[in-house]
XYZ file of C-alpha atoms in Angstrom:
606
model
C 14.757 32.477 -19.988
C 13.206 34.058 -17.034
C 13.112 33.754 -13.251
C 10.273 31.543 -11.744
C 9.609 31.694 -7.709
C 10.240 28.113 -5.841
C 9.494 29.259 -2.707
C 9.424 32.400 -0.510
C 11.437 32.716 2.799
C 9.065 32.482 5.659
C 9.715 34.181 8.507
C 5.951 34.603 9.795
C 4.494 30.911 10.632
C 1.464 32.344 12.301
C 2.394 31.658 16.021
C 5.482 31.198 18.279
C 5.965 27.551 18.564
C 6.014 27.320 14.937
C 8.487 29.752 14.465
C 11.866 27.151 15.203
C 10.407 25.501 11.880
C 11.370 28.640 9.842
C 14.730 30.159 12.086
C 16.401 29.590 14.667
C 18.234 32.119 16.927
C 17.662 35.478 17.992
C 15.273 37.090 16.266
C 12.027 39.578 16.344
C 9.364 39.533 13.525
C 7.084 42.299 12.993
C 3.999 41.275 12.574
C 2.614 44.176 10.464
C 5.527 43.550 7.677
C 6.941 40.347 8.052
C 10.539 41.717 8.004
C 12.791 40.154 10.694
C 15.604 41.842 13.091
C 18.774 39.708 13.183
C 21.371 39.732 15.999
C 23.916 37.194 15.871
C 23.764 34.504 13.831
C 20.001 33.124 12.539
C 19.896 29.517 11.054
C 17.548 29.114 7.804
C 18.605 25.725 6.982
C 15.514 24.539 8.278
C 12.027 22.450 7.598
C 10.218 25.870 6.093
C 13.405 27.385 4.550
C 15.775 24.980 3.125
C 15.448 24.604 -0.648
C 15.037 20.766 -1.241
C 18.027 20.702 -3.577
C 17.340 16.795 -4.343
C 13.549 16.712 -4.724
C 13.783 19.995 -7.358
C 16.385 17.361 -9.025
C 13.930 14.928 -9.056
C 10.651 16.161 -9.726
C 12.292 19.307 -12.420
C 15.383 18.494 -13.480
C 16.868 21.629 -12.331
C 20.561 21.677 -11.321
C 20.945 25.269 -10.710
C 18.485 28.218 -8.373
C 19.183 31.507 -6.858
C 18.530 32.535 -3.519
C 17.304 36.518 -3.745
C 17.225 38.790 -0.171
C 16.221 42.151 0.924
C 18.354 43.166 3.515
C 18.604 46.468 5.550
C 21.513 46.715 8.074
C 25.259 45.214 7.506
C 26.033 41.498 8.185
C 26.954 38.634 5.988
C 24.715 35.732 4.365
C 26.641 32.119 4.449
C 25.206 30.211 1.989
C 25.138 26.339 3.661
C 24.217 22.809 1.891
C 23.879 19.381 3.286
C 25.343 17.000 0.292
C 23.978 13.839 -0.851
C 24.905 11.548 1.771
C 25.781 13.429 4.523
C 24.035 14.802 7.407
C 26.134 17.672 8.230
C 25.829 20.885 6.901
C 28.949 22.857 5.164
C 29.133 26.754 4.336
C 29.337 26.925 0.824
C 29.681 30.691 -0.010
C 29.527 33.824 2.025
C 28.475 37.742 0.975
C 28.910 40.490 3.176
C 26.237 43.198 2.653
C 25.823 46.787 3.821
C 22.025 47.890 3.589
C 19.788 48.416 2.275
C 20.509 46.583 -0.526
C 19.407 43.464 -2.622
C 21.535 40.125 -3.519
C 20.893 37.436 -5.819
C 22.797 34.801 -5.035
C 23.804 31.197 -7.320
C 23.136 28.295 -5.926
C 24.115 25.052 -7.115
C 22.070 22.160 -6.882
C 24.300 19.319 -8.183
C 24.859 16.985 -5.513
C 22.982 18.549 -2.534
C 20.249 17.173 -0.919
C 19.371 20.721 1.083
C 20.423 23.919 0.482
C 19.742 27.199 3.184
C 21.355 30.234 4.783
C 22.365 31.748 7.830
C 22.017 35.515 8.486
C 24.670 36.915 10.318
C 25.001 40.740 11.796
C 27.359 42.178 12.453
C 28.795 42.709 16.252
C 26.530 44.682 18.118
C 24.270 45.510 15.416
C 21.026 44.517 13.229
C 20.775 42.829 10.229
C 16.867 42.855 8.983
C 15.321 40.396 6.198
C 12.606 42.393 4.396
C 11.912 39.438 2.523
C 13.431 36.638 0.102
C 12.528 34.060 -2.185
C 14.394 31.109 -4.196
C 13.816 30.625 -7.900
C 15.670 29.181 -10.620
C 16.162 30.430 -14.880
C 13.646 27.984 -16.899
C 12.171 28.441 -20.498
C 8.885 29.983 -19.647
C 7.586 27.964 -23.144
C 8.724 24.716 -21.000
C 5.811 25.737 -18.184
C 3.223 23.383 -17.484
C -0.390 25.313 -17.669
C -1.681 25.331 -14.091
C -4.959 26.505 -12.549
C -5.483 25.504 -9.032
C -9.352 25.040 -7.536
C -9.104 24.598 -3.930
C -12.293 23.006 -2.506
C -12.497 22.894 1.121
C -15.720 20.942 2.782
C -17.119 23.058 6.047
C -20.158 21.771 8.641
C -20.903 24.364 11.053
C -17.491 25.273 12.135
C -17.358 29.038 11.791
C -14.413 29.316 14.340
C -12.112 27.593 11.491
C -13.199 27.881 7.865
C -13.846 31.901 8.953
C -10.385 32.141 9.018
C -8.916 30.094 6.743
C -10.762 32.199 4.306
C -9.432 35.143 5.007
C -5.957 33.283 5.884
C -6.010 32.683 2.392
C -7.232 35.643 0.081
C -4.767 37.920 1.976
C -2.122 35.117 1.340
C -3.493 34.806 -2.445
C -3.310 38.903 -2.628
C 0.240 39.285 -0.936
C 1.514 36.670 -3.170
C -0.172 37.983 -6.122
C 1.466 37.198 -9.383
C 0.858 34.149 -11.539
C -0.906 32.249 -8.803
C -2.921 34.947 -7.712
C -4.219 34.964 -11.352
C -4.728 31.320 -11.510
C -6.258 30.493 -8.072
C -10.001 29.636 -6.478
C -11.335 28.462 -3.269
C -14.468 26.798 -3.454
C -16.182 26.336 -0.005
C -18.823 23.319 0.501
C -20.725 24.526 3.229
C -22.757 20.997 4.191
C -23.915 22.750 7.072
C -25.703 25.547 5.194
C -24.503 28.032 7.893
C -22.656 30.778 6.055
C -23.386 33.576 4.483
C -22.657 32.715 0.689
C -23.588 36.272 -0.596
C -21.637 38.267 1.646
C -18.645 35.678 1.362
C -18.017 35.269 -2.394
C -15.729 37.450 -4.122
C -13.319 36.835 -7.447
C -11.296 34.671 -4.784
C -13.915 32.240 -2.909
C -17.239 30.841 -3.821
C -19.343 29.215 -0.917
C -21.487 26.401 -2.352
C -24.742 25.841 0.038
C -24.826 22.081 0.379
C -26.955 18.904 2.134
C -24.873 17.504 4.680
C -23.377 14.429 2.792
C -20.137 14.328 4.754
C -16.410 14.776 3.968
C -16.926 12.667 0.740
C -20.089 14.232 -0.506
C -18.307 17.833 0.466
C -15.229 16.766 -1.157
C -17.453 15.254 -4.407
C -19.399 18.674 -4.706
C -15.797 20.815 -4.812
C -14.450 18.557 -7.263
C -17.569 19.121 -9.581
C -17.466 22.766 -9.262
C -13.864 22.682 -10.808
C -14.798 20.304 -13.352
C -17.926 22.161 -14.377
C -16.384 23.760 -17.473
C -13.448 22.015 -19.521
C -10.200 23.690 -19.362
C -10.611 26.404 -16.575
C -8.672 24.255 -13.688
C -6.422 22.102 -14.163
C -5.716 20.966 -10.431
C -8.111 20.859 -7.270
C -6.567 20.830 -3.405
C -8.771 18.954 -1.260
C -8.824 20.842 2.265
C -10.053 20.475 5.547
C -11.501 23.145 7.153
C -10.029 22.452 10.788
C -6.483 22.992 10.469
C -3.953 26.170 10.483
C -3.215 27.304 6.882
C 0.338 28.475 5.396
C -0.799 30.183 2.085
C 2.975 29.074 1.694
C 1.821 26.102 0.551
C 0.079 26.859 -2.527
C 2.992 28.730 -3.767
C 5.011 25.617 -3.428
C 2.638 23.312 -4.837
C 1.822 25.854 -7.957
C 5.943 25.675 -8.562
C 5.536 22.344 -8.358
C 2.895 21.380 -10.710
C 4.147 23.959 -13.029
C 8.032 22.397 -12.986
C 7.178 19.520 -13.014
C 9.162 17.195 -15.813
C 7.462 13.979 -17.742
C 7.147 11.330 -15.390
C 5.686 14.105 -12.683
C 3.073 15.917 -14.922
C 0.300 14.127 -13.952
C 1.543 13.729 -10.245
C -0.407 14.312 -7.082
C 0.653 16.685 -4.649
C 0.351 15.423 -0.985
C 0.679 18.386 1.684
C 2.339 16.571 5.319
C -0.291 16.737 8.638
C 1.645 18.869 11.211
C 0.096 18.359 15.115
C -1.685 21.166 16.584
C -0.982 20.450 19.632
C 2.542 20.020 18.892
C 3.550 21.972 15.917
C 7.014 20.424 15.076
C 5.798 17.121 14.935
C 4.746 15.841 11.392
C 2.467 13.301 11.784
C 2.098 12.098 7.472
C 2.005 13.116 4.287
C 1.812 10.077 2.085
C 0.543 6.741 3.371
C -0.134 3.411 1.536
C -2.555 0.169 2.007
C -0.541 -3.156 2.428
C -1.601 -6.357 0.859
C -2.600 -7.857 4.761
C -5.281 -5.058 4.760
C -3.824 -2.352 6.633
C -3.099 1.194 5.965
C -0.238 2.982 7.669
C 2.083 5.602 6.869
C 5.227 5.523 4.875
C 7.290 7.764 7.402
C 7.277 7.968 11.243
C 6.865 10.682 13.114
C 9.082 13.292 12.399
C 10.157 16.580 14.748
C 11.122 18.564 11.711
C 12.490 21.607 14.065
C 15.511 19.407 13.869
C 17.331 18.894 10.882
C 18.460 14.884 10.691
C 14.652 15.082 10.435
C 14.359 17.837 7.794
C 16.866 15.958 5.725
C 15.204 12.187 6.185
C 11.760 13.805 5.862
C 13.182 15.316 1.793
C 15.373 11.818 1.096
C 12.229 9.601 2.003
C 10.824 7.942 -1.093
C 6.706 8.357 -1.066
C 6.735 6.606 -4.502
C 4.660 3.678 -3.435
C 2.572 0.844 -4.625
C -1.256 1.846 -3.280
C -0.025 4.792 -2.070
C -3.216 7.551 -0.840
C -3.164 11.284 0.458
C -5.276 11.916 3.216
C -7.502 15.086 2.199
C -6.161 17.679 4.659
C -4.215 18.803 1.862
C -3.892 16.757 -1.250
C -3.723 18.428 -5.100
C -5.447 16.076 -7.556
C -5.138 16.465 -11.573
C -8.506 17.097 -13.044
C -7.599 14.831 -15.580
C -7.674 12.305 -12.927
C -11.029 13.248 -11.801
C -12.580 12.938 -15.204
C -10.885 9.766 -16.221
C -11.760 7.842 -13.165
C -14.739 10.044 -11.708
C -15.530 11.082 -8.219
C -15.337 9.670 -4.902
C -17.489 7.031 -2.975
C -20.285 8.462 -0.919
C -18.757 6.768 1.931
C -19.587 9.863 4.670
C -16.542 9.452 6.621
C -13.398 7.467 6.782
C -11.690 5.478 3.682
C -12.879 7.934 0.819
C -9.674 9.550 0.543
C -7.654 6.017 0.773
C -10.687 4.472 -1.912
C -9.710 7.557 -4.306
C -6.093 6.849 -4.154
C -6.688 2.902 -4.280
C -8.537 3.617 -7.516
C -6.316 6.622 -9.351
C -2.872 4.713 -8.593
C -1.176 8.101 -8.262
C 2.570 8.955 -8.494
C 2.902 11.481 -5.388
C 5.114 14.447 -4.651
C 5.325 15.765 -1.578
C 7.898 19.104 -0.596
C 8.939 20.236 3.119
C 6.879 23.612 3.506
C 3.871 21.881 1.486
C 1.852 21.649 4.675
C -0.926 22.191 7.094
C -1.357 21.891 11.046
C -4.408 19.830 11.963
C -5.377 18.073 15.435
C -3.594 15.493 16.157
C -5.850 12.228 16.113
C -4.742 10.930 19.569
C -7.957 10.902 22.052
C -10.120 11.038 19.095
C -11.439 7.393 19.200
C -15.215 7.332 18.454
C -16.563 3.530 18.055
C -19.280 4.920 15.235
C -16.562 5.952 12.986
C -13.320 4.002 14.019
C -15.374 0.559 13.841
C -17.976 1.431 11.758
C -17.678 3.514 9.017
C -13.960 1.661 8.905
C -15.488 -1.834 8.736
C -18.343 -0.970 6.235
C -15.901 1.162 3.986
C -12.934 -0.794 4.088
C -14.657 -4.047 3.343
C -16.487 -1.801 0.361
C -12.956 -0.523 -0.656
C -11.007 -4.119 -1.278
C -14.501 -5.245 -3.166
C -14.330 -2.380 -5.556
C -10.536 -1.979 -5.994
C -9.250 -5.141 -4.730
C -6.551 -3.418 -3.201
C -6.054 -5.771 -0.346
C -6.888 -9.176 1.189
C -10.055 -9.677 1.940
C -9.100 -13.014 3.973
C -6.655 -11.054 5.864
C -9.019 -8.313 6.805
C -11.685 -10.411 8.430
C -9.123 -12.185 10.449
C -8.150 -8.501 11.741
C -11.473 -7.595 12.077
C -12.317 -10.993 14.459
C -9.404 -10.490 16.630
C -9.790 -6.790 16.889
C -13.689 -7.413 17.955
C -12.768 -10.220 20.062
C -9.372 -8.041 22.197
C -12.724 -5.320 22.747
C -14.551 -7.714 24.390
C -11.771 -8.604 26.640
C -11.167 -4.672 27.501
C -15.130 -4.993 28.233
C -15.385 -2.564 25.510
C -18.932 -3.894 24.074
C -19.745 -0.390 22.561
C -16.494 -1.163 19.917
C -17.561 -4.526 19.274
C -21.444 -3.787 18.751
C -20.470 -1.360 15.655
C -17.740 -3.780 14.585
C -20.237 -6.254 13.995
C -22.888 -3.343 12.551
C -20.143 -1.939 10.225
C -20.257 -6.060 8.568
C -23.879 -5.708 8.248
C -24.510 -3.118 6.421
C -21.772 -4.233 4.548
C -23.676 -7.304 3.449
C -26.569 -5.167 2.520
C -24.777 -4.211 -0.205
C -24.704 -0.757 -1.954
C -27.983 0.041 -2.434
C -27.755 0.355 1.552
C -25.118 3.143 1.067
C -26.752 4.961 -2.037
C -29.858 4.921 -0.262
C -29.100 5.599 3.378
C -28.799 8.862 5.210
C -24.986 9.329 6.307
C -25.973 12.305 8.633
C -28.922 10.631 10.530
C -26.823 7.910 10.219
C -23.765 9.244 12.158
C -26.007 11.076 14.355
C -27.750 7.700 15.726
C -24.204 5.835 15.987
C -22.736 8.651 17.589
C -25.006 9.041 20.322
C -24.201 5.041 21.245
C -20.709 6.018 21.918
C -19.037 4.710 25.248
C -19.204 8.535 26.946
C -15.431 9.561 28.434
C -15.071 12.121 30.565
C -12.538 13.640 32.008
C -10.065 11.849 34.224
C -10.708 13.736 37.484
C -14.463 13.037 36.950
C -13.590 9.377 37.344
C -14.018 7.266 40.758
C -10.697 8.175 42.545
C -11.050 5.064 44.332
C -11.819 2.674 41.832
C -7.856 4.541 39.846
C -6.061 3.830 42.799
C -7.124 0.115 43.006
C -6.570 -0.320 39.092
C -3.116 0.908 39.136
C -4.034 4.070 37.379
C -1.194 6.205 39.445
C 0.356 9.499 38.592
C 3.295 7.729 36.712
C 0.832 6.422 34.212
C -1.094 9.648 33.862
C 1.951 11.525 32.749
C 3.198 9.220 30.407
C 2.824 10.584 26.706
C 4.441 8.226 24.695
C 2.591 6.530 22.402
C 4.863 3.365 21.596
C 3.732 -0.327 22.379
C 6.366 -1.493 24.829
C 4.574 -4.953 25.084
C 6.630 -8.304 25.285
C 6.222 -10.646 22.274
C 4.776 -13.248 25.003
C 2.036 -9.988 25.961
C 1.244 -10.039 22.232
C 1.452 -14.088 21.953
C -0.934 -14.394 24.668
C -3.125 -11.387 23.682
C -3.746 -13.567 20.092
C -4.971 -16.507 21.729
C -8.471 -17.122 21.509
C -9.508 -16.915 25.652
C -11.902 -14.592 27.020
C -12.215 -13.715 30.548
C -16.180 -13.749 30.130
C -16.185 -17.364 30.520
C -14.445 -17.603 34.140
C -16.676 -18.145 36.750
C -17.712 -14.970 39.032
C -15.502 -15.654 41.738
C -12.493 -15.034 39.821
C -13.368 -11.698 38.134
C -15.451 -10.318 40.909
C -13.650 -7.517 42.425
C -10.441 -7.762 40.257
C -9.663 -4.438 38.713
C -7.247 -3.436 36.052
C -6.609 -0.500 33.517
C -5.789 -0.342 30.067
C -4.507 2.873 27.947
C -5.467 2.651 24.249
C -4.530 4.773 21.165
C -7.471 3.688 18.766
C -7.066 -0.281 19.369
C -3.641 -0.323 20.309
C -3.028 -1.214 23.795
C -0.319 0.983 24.612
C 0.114 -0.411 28.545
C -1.785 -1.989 31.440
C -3.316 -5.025 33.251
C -6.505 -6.034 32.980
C -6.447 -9.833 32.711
C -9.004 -11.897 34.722
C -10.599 -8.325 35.895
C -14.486 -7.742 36.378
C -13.955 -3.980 36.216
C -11.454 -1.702 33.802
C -10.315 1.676 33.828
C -9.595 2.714 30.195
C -8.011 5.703 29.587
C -7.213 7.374 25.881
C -4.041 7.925 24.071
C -3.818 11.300 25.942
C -4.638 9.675 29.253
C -6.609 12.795 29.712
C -9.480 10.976 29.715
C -11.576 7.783 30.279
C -13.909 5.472 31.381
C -14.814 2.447 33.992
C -16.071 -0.473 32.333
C -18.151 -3.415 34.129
C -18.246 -6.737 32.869
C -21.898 -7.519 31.236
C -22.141 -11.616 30.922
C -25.377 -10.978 29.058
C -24.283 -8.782 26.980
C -21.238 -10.499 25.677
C -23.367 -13.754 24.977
C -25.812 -11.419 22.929
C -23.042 -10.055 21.010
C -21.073 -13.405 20.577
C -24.574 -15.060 19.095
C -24.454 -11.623 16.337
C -21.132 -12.818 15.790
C -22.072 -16.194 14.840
C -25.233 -15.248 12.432
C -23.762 -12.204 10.672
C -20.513 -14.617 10.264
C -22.613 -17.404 8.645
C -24.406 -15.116 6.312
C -20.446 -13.733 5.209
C -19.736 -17.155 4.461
C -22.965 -17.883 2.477
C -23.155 -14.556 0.535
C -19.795 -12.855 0.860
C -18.554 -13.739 -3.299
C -22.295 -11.860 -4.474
C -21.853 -9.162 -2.072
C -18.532 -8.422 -3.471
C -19.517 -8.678 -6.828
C -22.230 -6.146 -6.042
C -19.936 -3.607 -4.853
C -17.415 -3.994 -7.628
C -20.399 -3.226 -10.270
C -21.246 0.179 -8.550
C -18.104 1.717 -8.578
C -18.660 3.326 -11.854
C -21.950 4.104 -10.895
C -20.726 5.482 -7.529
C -18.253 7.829 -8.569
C -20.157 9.076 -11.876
C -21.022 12.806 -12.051
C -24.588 11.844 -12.556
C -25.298 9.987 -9.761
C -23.659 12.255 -7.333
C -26.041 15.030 -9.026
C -28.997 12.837 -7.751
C -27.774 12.112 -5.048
C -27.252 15.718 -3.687
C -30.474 16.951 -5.284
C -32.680 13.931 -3.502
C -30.814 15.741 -0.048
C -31.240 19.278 -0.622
């Protein structure tokens, strides 16, 4: 028997506002050793800190961990645990300590659902944490084999993947160890901006490739650690825009390597923490529903507080069509080469297609994380109505995974509540996103995602900022400070709002006199209406999830008919071809996510 590393103690989370998710109370980190002074009493039961006494249960089997510190001063160490059905925490053992010294101290896991620490000094005085880790006594012969390729997929964004590479070689080399021995980073550079010699080393390799988006990034890092049998055995998909904590892989490498029968073959989902506000965890594991709609298995959670530390570890993610987005999500190669690679889809639905196709068992582990923007005020018609529409439609065809009847009523409705927000730019690539759709996928083996993108995104409604818009034109739409400051994001509509808002009216076919010089607002997060008025008016103000920024919109009669007579034709041909088209897609998906075809595919855009 020997002693295998869970998890470290953090006490460095890379900025201040993180730093509640690893400790609260008084205490100063220095930054050139990671130690931290103590005065008073400092609170480790927390999101980054906590042991997750009932997911170790689950996913190992273990019953039993230690908790080891390196302590300089004189204080005591209370050993606290929230049990298995409560919510408050209890001290379960205390050590006094006089430095500097080392303790290893039992913890049991039998019955707890989190188990932390508080560091205590003594009056007056300092107690300092050099540094501290939980592990637990396992059969090293009982180890699962683990070799972790991370593959991260990078288009001209120096500022982050910079960074994040050396973010995580000096978090590889600090950790050292097992993982250090049994850990790459392979970097997809689509934009072919980076300086591949200078940047590879025994820790990265940068991999010049065509701009093929996340999915053709993604595809080229999961062939790199499938190019020879045996040397990984896992691959972390990673973007390269968020804020690393090289904590993670040291998690997810005790994970995979506990791991007992029913988890061996698990995926390893790390949770989306905002940016903008880093306490708030957005998702980690998220699932499609039979109506055609994918949403998230937990709410929002502010894990600096613990009732949401300890609903964020008893959450089940153990779903039927569950997915991991790909900000951080550990995939078996075995998975890989039994069911191949993903769909050259660009953009948006190739991570929920891959899990809709694998059918993965996920485990996910407070700590496993990364902080990425938050997607609030990121609305872009091109990608949220196309590439959603073309892909999603593509998805249920391949991996029937949803109902197809259900999804084109959604889709109707949501093109038809654009028009009546006058937003014609949303409804144009609604309809677009069904086209090429019905062009079936030849159109998406043969087309050009990046010119692609690049035309659609320049037909974006343009937003600007909210004090660039007609301070008049706000004042008569009801656009006051009240509604500026509002952050919240929930729907606070009536059921009559929403009844009425279903019916099929439109205010297009009023007469003039009635619209003419009526003017509302509406604030949207993606399609959502969030609040506002804007019934019967000729002119809206919209305004973004953030309501940092917007746009006026002007009722176009000629337009709308235009884009109601696209409506009817590309709905006839749906009708008339929609069972061949289907067909057509559901034949390519071995073709699609076959090694060989994503070779010529890449090669034909080099």
């Amino acid at each position: 028997m020997s002693r295998f590393k869970l998890a470290n103690v953090v006490t460095d989370t890379g900025d201040d506002a993180s730093a509640c998710l690893a400790y609260h109370g008084d205490a100063t980190l220095d930054s050139a050793t990671a130690a931290l002074a103590v005065r008073g009493e400092v609170d480790f039961l927390t999101y980054l800190n906590a042991l997750s006494a009932c997911k170790w249960r689950r996913y190992a089997g273990l019953t039993e961990a230690h908790l080891h510190l390196e302590l300089s001063g004189s204080g005591d160490v209370l050993v606290r645990a929230v049990a298995t059905g409560s919510d408050a925490p209890r001290e379960v053992s205390r050590r006094s300590f006089e430095g500097p010294c080392e303790l290893d101290i039992p913890l049991g896991l039998e019955g707890e659902d989190l188990v932390g620490f508080s560091l205590v000094s003594r009056e007056g005085g300092e107690a300092v944490l050099a540094r501290g880790w939980y592990a637990a006594e396992v059969d090293e012969g009982v180890l699962n084999r683990v070799r972790i390729a991370v593959s991260t997929t990078t288009f001209k964004n120096e500022r982050y993947i910079l960074p994040n590479i050396r973010t995580v070689k000096q978090g590889i080399a600090r950790e050292g160890g097992a993982l250090a021995k049994s850990f790459h980073m392979f970097v997809v550079d689509n934009g072919r901006s980076l300086d591949a010699a200078a940047l590879t080393d025994d820790v990265v390799t940068v991999i010049p490739n065509p701009n093929v988006g996340g999915s053709g990034g993604f595809a080229r890092g999961m062939m790199a650690a499938t190019e020879r049998e045996g040397e990984f055995t896992h691959v972390i998909l990673m973007d390269d825009d968020v804020r690393i904590l090289p904590e993670s892989f040291v998690r997810t490498f005790a994970l995979l390597s506990l791991a007992g029968e029913r988890y061996r073959d698990a995926f390893v989902n790390g949770a989306m923490l905002s940016l903008e506000h880093p306490t708030r965890q957005f998702e980690d594991v998220a699932h499609v529903i039979r109506s055609a709609v994918y949403c998230r298995l937990k709410p929002d959670l502010y894990v600096d507080r613990l009732a949401d530390v300890l609903r964020n570890e008893r959450m089940d993610v153990e779903a039927d069509n569950a997915y991991g987005a790909w900000w951080y999500s550990c995939i078996p190669v075995a998975a890989i080469r039994s069911n191949g690679l993903p769909v050259p889809f660009f953009v948006r639905c190739d991570d929920v297609e891959f899990g809709m196709r694998n059918k993965p068992v996920y485990m996910t582990m407070g700590g496993v994380c990364v902080w990425h923007a938050s997607f609030e005020g990121r609305y872009r018609a091109s990608v949220d109505c196309y590439q959603y529409t073309r892909n999603f439609l593509a998805m249920i065809a391949m991996d029937d995974c949803a109902s197809e009847r259900a999804f084109m009523l959604r889709f109707r409705r949501s093109m038809h509540l654009s028009l009546r927000d006058l937003d014609y730019v949303s409804a144009e690539f609604f309809l677009q996103g069904l086209e090429d759709y019905l062009k079936g996928p030849d159109f998406l083996a043969q087309a050009d995602g990046s010119a692609l993108m690049k035309e659609n995104g320049s037909r974006n409604e343009r937003v600007v900022d909210v004090s660039e818009l007609d301070p008049n034109v706000l004042a008569r739409a009801g656009v006051t400070a009240r509604v500026l400051d509002n952050e919240s994001l929930d729907f606070r509509g009536s059921r009559l709002r929403s009844l009425v808002r279903t019916l099929p009216y439109d205010k297009h076919y009023l007469p003039d006199v009635v619209t003419r010089g009526r003017v509302g607002y509406v604030v949207k997060n993606a399609g959502t209406v969030l609040e506002g008025h804007a019934t019967g008016c000729g002119t809206i103000v919209y305004l973004d999830a953030t309501r940092e920024h917007g746009a006026i919109r002007h009722m176009d009669r000629a337009r709308f008919k235009e884009i109601r007579r696209r409506e009817a034709r590309v709905m006839r041909e749906y009708r008339r071809r929609g069972s061949e088209v289907r067909a057509a897609w559901k034949a390519a998906l071995p073709r699609f996510a076959s090694r060989e075809f994503w070779e010529r595919y890449l090669a034909e855009r080099m």
